[in-house]
Amino acid sequence: DLQPNLVLIETSTPSIFNDLEVAEAIKSHLPQAFMLFVGPHVTALPEETLTHNLALDAVARGEYDYTVRDLARKLEDGGDLDQVEGISYRSSDGTIVHNPDRELIQDLDSLPFVSEVYKRHLRIEDYSYSIALYPQVTIVTGRGCPYKCTFCLWPQTITGPQYRLRSISNVVDEFEFIARELPQVKDIFIEDDTFTIDQERCVSLAKALLRRGSSQCFTANSRANVPYETLEWLNKAGLRLLCVGFESGDQEVLNAMRKGMKVEQFYRFREDARRASVLIHGCFMAGNPGETRESLAKTMKLAKQLDPDTAQFYPLMVYPGTEAYELAQSNGTLTTKDFQDWLTPDGHHNTVISQPGLSASELVAWCDQARRSFYLRPHYILSKAWQILAQPKEAGRIIRSARTFSKHLLT
């Protein structure tokens, strides 16, 4: 009924063939619609993606906000696509054309609040994130990350190595918009690649939120290098939890992934976060270069000693466009080049890398065992029971997550 002239589909490596099937199905009903793919996968492999299926007309490479806007205008005016920066497309004679790259957006304040889009188009209660209070919304206050972690997808494909920032007043304005227009929101998840890169800005943002009288809880991504004073200011302003990539308890593995962190820093950060009453969700990985059974044991020990509020254990996922993917290709640890294998038959992420002495199935088995070992500790279970009593606002999240997670944990 809508009869759109432009259809945009966000893609990923594990879903790319399904995405192409969806595009083909839409095209069969709407042959006049221009079909555009965006996302990290097509940014890394634009030509390969376009050759997979004739239903796909173009891909937008990199940061695509203004690329999509300019493409829509050209389609509406009947202009030439060769004037749209950042797209790769199939010309009338079937050849694939790659237009010049589009520069990254420097003035992020020029973009509308994503929460305005949520307000108009979404029922936010249909979405949840296990580490955030429910219901929540997700925003970004800046794009890009200067750190060089080999596995990290978005900075290497979409957002770039420079941390580009919204102004503090612009961010606080969006907090106020959410409080006013989406009053049911209990948590704002700040999905910057690394929110705490600029710690002076973090303190300034905290002070601005306090001056405006904000009472909104928020959660964010962080590295384990934030000092107590910054954590304390953020907590005063509403920060309840940081999602932190510790990754490994083995220094050589951390060095190989170019994490730029020392294991000792993790312990100091954990104590500072505890003093500042900031909860931690710890992220741990298995299968990076140099991984051994001994290094995995160190990671498990680290996870239990840090004892974060929640933890995740995942095998390394490698994606086109990242240094980790290129390394896995060159050293023979990539077990398949068929992107359909990036998913298991039941639709979950699959593991497509192995390391000498550690097969892909062994890495998955270690992660499964690590979850059980972490979550089924009597100490942990008792701490969650106490947290439900001592922090009633966390009770719903804990109970809902436990109900969902337990069936996976025990299988």
Short mmCIF file of C-alpha atoms in Angstrom, two decimals, residues 67-375:
data_model
loop_
_atom_site.label_atom_id
_atom_site.label_comp_id
_atom_site.label_asym_id
_atom_site.label_seq_id
_atom_site.Cartn_x
_atom_site.Cartn_y
_atom_site.Cartn_z
CA THR A 67 24.28 9.26 1.85
CA VAL A 68 20.72 7.98 2.19
CA ARG A 69 19.35 11.53 2.30
CA ASP A 70 21.21 12.53 -0.88
CA LEU A 71 20.22 9.32 -2.64
CA ALA A 72 16.55 9.89 -1.80
CA ARG A 73 16.75 13.40 -3.25
CA LYS A 74 18.40 12.15 -6.45
CA LEU A 75 15.80 9.45 -6.90
CA GLU A 76 13.02 11.98 -6.35
CA ASP A 77 14.51 14.48 -8.81
CA GLY A 78 15.60 11.91 -11.37
CA GLY A 79 19.24 12.99 -11.04
CA ASP A 80 22.37 10.96 -11.77
CA LEU A 81 23.55 8.57 -9.08
CA ASP A 82 27.18 9.40 -9.86
CA GLN A 83 26.72 12.55 -7.80
CA VAL A 84 25.90 10.65 -4.58
CA GLU A 85 29.02 10.23 -2.47
CA GLY A 86 29.47 6.96 -0.58
CA ILE A 87 27.45 4.58 -2.74
CA SER A 88 28.39 1.64 -4.94
CA TYR A 89 25.77 0.75 -7.53
CA ARG A 90 25.02 -1.21 -10.66
CA SER A 91 24.93 1.00 -13.73
CA SER A 92 22.55 0.54 -16.67
CA ASP A 93 25.08 -1.60 -18.53
CA GLY A 94 25.53 -3.88 -15.51
CA THR A 95 28.96 -2.66 -14.40
CA ILE A 96 29.48 -1.78 -10.76
CA VAL A 97 30.42 1.82 -10.03
CA HIS A 98 32.06 2.96 -6.80
CA ASN A 99 31.47 6.65 -6.12
CA PRO A 100 33.99 8.55 -3.98
CA ASP A 101 33.84 7.98 -0.21
CA ARG A 102 31.77 10.32 1.90
CA GLU A 103 33.52 12.23 4.67
CA LEU A 104 32.50 11.41 8.23
CA ILE A 105 29.99 13.78 9.80
CA GLN A 106 31.75 16.24 12.08
CA ASP A 107 28.72 18.20 13.31
CA LEU A 108 26.72 15.45 15.01
CA ASP A 109 24.41 18.07 16.55
CA SER A 110 22.99 18.54 13.04
CA LEU A 111 21.34 15.12 13.25
CA PRO A 112 17.88 14.76 14.82
CA PHE A 113 17.44 12.95 18.12
CA VAL A 114 16.98 9.24 17.52
CA SER A 115 14.57 9.28 20.45
CA GLU A 116 12.25 11.44 18.33
CA VAL A 117 12.16 8.56 15.85
CA TYR A 118 11.39 6.10 18.65
CA LYS A 119 8.55 8.37 19.76
CA ARG A 120 6.99 8.48 16.28
CA HIS A 121 7.55 4.95 15.08
CA LEU A 122 8.26 2.46 17.87
CA ARG A 123 6.59 0.98 20.87
CA ILE A 124 9.68 0.95 23.07
CA GLU A 125 8.22 -1.69 25.38
CA ASP A 126 8.78 -4.19 22.55
CA TYR A 127 12.56 -3.88 23.00
CA SER A 128 14.88 -4.73 25.87
CA TYR A 129 18.54 -5.17 26.72
CA SER A 130 19.38 -7.56 29.52
CA ILE A 131 21.84 -5.27 31.31
CA ALA A 132 19.59 -2.20 31.19
CA LEU A 133 16.49 -1.38 33.21
CA TYR A 134 13.23 -1.94 31.35
CA PRO A 135 11.96 -0.17 29.37
CA GLN A 136 15.00 1.52 27.89
CA VAL A 137 16.07 3.47 24.81
CA THR A 138 19.45 3.59 23.12
CA ILE A 139 21.21 6.76 21.97
CA VAL A 140 24.74 7.77 20.99
CA THR A 141 26.55 10.87 22.22
CA GLY A 142 29.53 10.39 19.93
CA ARG A 143 30.81 8.18 17.13
CA GLY A 144 34.15 6.48 16.55
CA CYS A 145 36.90 5.08 18.75
CA PRO A 146 40.67 5.75 18.64
CA TYR A 147 41.64 2.43 20.21
CA LYS A 148 42.98 -0.29 17.94
CA CYS A 149 41.31 -3.52 19.09
CA THR A 150 41.67 -5.86 16.13
CA PHE A 151 38.23 -7.45 16.47
CA CYS A 152 36.06 -4.34 16.89
CA LEU A 153 33.77 -3.96 13.90
CA TRP A 154 32.15 -0.54 13.82
CA PRO A 155 35.20 1.72 14.27
CA GLN A 156 36.97 -0.19 11.49
CA THR A 157 34.06 -0.01 9.04
CA ILE A 158 31.51 2.70 9.88
CA THR A 159 32.37 5.17 12.63
CA GLY A 160 36.15 5.53 12.19
CA PRO A 161 39.10 6.06 14.56
CA GLN A 162 38.24 9.61 15.64
CA TYR A 163 35.82 10.10 18.54
CA ARG A 164 33.41 12.71 17.16
CA LEU A 165 31.22 14.28 19.81
CA ARG A 166 27.81 15.81 20.18
CA SER A 167 27.83 18.94 22.29
CA ILE A 168 27.03 18.48 25.95
CA SER A 169 23.99 20.77 25.70
CA ASN A 170 22.67 18.72 22.78
CA VAL A 171 22.99 15.48 24.77
CA VAL A 172 21.31 16.96 27.83
CA ASP A 173 18.52 18.27 25.61
CA GLU A 174 17.87 14.71 24.43
CA PHE A 175 17.81 13.44 28.02
CA GLU A 176 15.14 16.07 28.72
CA PHE A 177 13.22 15.11 25.57
CA ILE A 178 13.17 11.47 26.68
CA ALA A 179 12.03 12.39 30.20
CA ARG A 180 9.24 14.55 28.77
CA GLU A 181 8.07 12.54 25.75
CA LEU A 182 8.92 8.99 26.83
CA PRO A 183 8.32 9.14 30.59
CA GLN A 184 8.09 5.35 30.89
CA VAL A 185 11.82 5.02 30.10
CA LYS A 186 13.81 3.77 33.10
CA ASP A 187 17.26 3.61 31.48
CA ILE A 188 19.09 5.31 28.62
CA PHE A 189 21.76 3.11 27.06
CA ILE A 190 24.57 5.26 25.63
CA GLU A 191 25.83 3.09 22.78
CA ASP A 192 28.98 5.07 21.90
CA ASP A 193 31.76 2.67 20.96
CA THR A 194 33.55 3.88 24.10
CA PHE A 195 31.64 6.55 26.00
CA THR A 196 34.44 7.22 28.50
CA ILE A 197 37.21 8.06 26.00
CA ASP A 198 37.10 11.76 26.92
CA GLN A 199 36.90 11.69 30.69
CA GLU A 200 36.91 15.47 31.06
CA ARG A 201 33.82 15.55 28.85
CA CYS A 202 32.23 12.82 30.97
CA VAL A 203 32.59 14.97 34.08
CA SER A 204 31.29 18.04 32.24
CA LEU A 205 28.28 16.06 30.99
CA ALA A 206 27.59 14.78 34.51
CA LYS A 207 27.67 18.29 35.92
CA ALA A 208 25.40 19.56 33.14
CA LEU A 209 22.86 16.80 33.83
CA LEU A 210 22.91 17.66 37.51
CA ARG A 211 22.46 21.38 36.80
CA ARG A 212 19.42 20.62 34.64
CA GLY A 213 17.95 18.45 37.39
CA SER A 214 18.03 15.22 35.40
CA SER A 215 17.00 12.14 37.35
CA GLN A 216 17.36 9.70 34.45
CA CYS A 217 19.39 6.49 34.94
CA PHE A 218 21.83 5.69 32.16
CA THR A 219 24.14 2.87 31.12
CA ALA A 220 27.16 3.08 28.80
CA ASN A 221 30.07 1.30 27.13
CA SER A 222 33.48 1.87 28.69
CA ARG A 223 37.08 0.76 28.95
CA ALA A 224 38.56 -0.32 32.26
CA ASN A 225 40.64 2.84 32.63
CA VAL A 226 38.20 5.29 34.20
CA PRO A 227 39.40 6.76 37.52
CA TYR A 228 37.28 6.89 40.64
CA GLU A 229 36.66 10.64 40.47
CA THR A 230 35.09 10.36 37.00
CA LEU A 231 33.02 7.34 38.02
CA GLU A 232 31.79 9.20 41.09
CA TRP A 233 30.62 12.21 39.07
CA LEU A 234 28.90 10.01 36.51
CA ASN A 235 27.15 8.03 39.23
CA LYS A 236 25.88 11.23 40.86
CA ALA A 237 24.40 12.18 37.48
CA GLY A 238 22.61 8.83 37.07
CA LEU A 239 25.12 6.30 35.74
CA ARG A 240 24.10 2.86 37.05
CA LEU A 241 26.19 0.44 34.95
CA LEU A 242 29.14 0.31 32.56
CA CYS A 243 29.54 -2.40 29.92
CA VAL A 244 33.29 -3.12 29.87
CA GLY A 245 35.40 -5.26 27.56
CA PHE A 246 37.96 -7.00 29.76
CA GLU A 247 38.31 -9.71 27.07
CA SER A 248 41.13 -11.83 28.53
CA GLY A 249 43.04 -12.50 31.72
CA ASP A 250 46.23 -13.23 29.78
CA GLN A 251 48.47 -10.24 29.03
CA GLU A 252 49.94 -11.77 25.86
CA VAL A 253 46.47 -12.34 24.42
CA LEU A 254 45.50 -8.75 25.29
CA ASN A 255 48.64 -7.53 23.53
CA ALA A 256 47.90 -9.64 20.45
CA MET A 257 44.42 -8.11 20.09
CA ARG A 258 45.93 -4.63 20.66
CA LYS A 259 43.69 -3.97 23.63
CA GLY A 260 46.10 -1.43 25.06
CA MET A 261 45.32 -2.46 28.65
CA LYS A 262 47.16 -4.23 31.47
CA VAL A 263 45.50 -6.94 33.54
CA GLU A 264 46.42 -5.04 36.72
CA GLN A 265 44.32 -2.10 35.53
CA PHE A 266 41.23 -4.29 35.53
CA TYR A 267 41.46 -4.93 39.28
CA ARG A 268 42.01 -1.27 40.14
CA PHE A 269 39.12 -0.19 37.92
CA ARG A 270 36.83 -2.81 39.47
CA GLU A 271 37.54 -1.51 42.97
CA ASP A 272 37.00 2.10 41.89
CA ALA A 273 33.67 1.19 40.27
CA ARG A 274 32.56 -0.61 43.42
CA ARG A 275 33.48 2.42 45.55
CA ALA A 276 31.53 4.68 43.18
CA SER A 277 28.47 2.36 43.28
CA VAL A 278 28.67 1.71 39.53
CA LEU A 279 27.65 -1.76 38.39
CA ILE A 280 29.80 -3.56 35.81
CA HIS A 281 28.85 -5.88 32.98
CA GLY A 282 32.03 -7.73 32.03
CA CYS A 283 32.72 -8.95 28.49
CA PHE A 284 35.13 -11.86 28.05
CA MET A 285 36.33 -13.47 24.82
CA ALA A 286 37.81 -16.80 23.75
CA GLY A 287 39.85 -17.50 20.64
CA ASN A 288 41.99 -14.47 20.00
CA PRO A 289 45.52 -15.01 18.60
CA GLY A 290 47.75 -16.71 21.15
CA GLU A 291 44.82 -18.29 23.01
CA THR A 292 45.59 -21.52 24.87
CA ARG A 293 43.87 -23.59 27.52
CA GLU A 294 46.11 -21.88 30.05
CA SER A 295 45.10 -18.39 28.89
CA LEU A 296 41.43 -19.39 29.02
CA ALA A 297 41.92 -20.52 32.62
CA LYS A 298 43.38 -17.09 33.39
CA THR A 299 40.33 -15.44 31.85
CA MET A 300 37.97 -17.52 33.97
CA LYS A 301 39.98 -16.67 37.07
CA LEU A 302 39.85 -12.97 36.17
CA ALA A 303 36.09 -13.05 35.66
CA LYS A 304 35.46 -14.62 39.05
CA GLN A 305 37.88 -12.34 40.87
CA LEU A 306 36.44 -9.20 39.28
CA ASP A 307 32.96 -10.58 40.04
CA PRO A 308 31.00 -8.10 37.88
CA ASP A 309 27.26 -7.73 38.20
CA THR A 310 26.84 -9.78 35.01
CA ALA A 311 29.23 -11.30 32.50
CA GLN A 312 29.25 -12.61 28.96
CA PHE A 313 31.60 -15.19 27.49
CA TYR A 314 31.78 -15.38 23.70
CA PRO A 315 34.12 -16.87 21.14
CA LEU A 316 35.85 -14.37 18.89
CA MET A 317 33.60 -13.35 16.00
CA VAL A 318 35.54 -12.13 12.96
CA TYR A 319 33.90 -9.89 10.37
CA PRO A 320 35.02 -8.58 6.97
CA GLY A 321 36.56 -5.14 7.31
CA THR A 322 38.37 -5.92 10.56
CA GLU A 323 42.00 -6.68 11.17
CA ALA A 324 40.95 -9.85 13.01
CA TYR A 325 39.23 -11.14 9.86
CA GLU A 326 42.23 -10.39 7.66
CA LEU A 327 44.54 -12.11 10.16
CA ALA A 328 42.30 -15.18 10.36
CA GLN A 329 42.30 -15.41 6.58
CA SER A 330 46.07 -15.09 6.32
CA ASN A 331 47.04 -17.47 9.12
CA GLY A 332 44.53 -20.18 8.30
CA THR A 333 42.43 -19.99 11.45
CA LEU A 334 39.25 -19.07 9.52
CA THR A 335 37.32 -22.33 9.23
CA THR A 336 34.96 -21.22 6.43
CA LYS A 337 34.52 -18.42 3.91
CA ASP A 338 30.81 -19.08 3.43
CA PHE A 339 28.93 -16.33 5.27
CA GLN A 340 25.95 -18.65 5.71
CA ASP A 341 28.14 -20.52 8.20
CA TRP A 342 28.32 -17.42 10.43
CA LEU A 343 25.01 -18.66 11.87
CA THR A 344 24.07 -22.01 13.38
CA PRO A 345 21.07 -23.87 11.86
CA ASP A 346 18.84 -22.46 14.63
CA GLY A 347 19.91 -18.88 13.90
CA HIS A 348 22.50 -18.17 16.60
CA HIS A 349 26.00 -16.84 16.03
CA ASN A 350 28.39 -19.56 14.93
CA THR A 351 32.12 -19.68 15.58
CA VAL A 352 34.17 -19.68 12.39
CA ILE A 353 37.69 -19.47 13.78
CA SER A 354 39.96 -21.90 15.57
CA GLN A 355 43.39 -21.53 17.13
CA PRO A 356 46.26 -24.02 17.28
CA GLY A 357 45.22 -26.59 19.86
CA LEU A 358 41.71 -25.11 20.23
CA SER A 359 39.04 -25.98 17.69
CA ALA A 360 35.97 -23.85 17.09
CA SER A 361 33.79 -26.38 18.92
CA GLU A 362 36.16 -26.36 21.89
CA LEU A 363 35.99 -22.55 22.08
CA VAL A 364 32.18 -22.72 22.13
CA ALA A 365 32.26 -25.46 24.77
CA TRP A 366 34.58 -23.36 26.95
CA CYS A 367 32.22 -20.37 26.73
CA ASP A 368 29.26 -22.55 27.70
CA GLN A 369 31.16 -23.95 30.67
CA ALA A 370 32.43 -20.49 31.65
CA ARG A 371 28.87 -19.17 31.88
CA ARG A 372 27.82 -22.06 34.10
CA SER A 373 30.94 -21.72 36.24
CA PHE A 374 30.39 -17.98 36.70
CA TYR A 375 26.62 -17.85 37.22
#
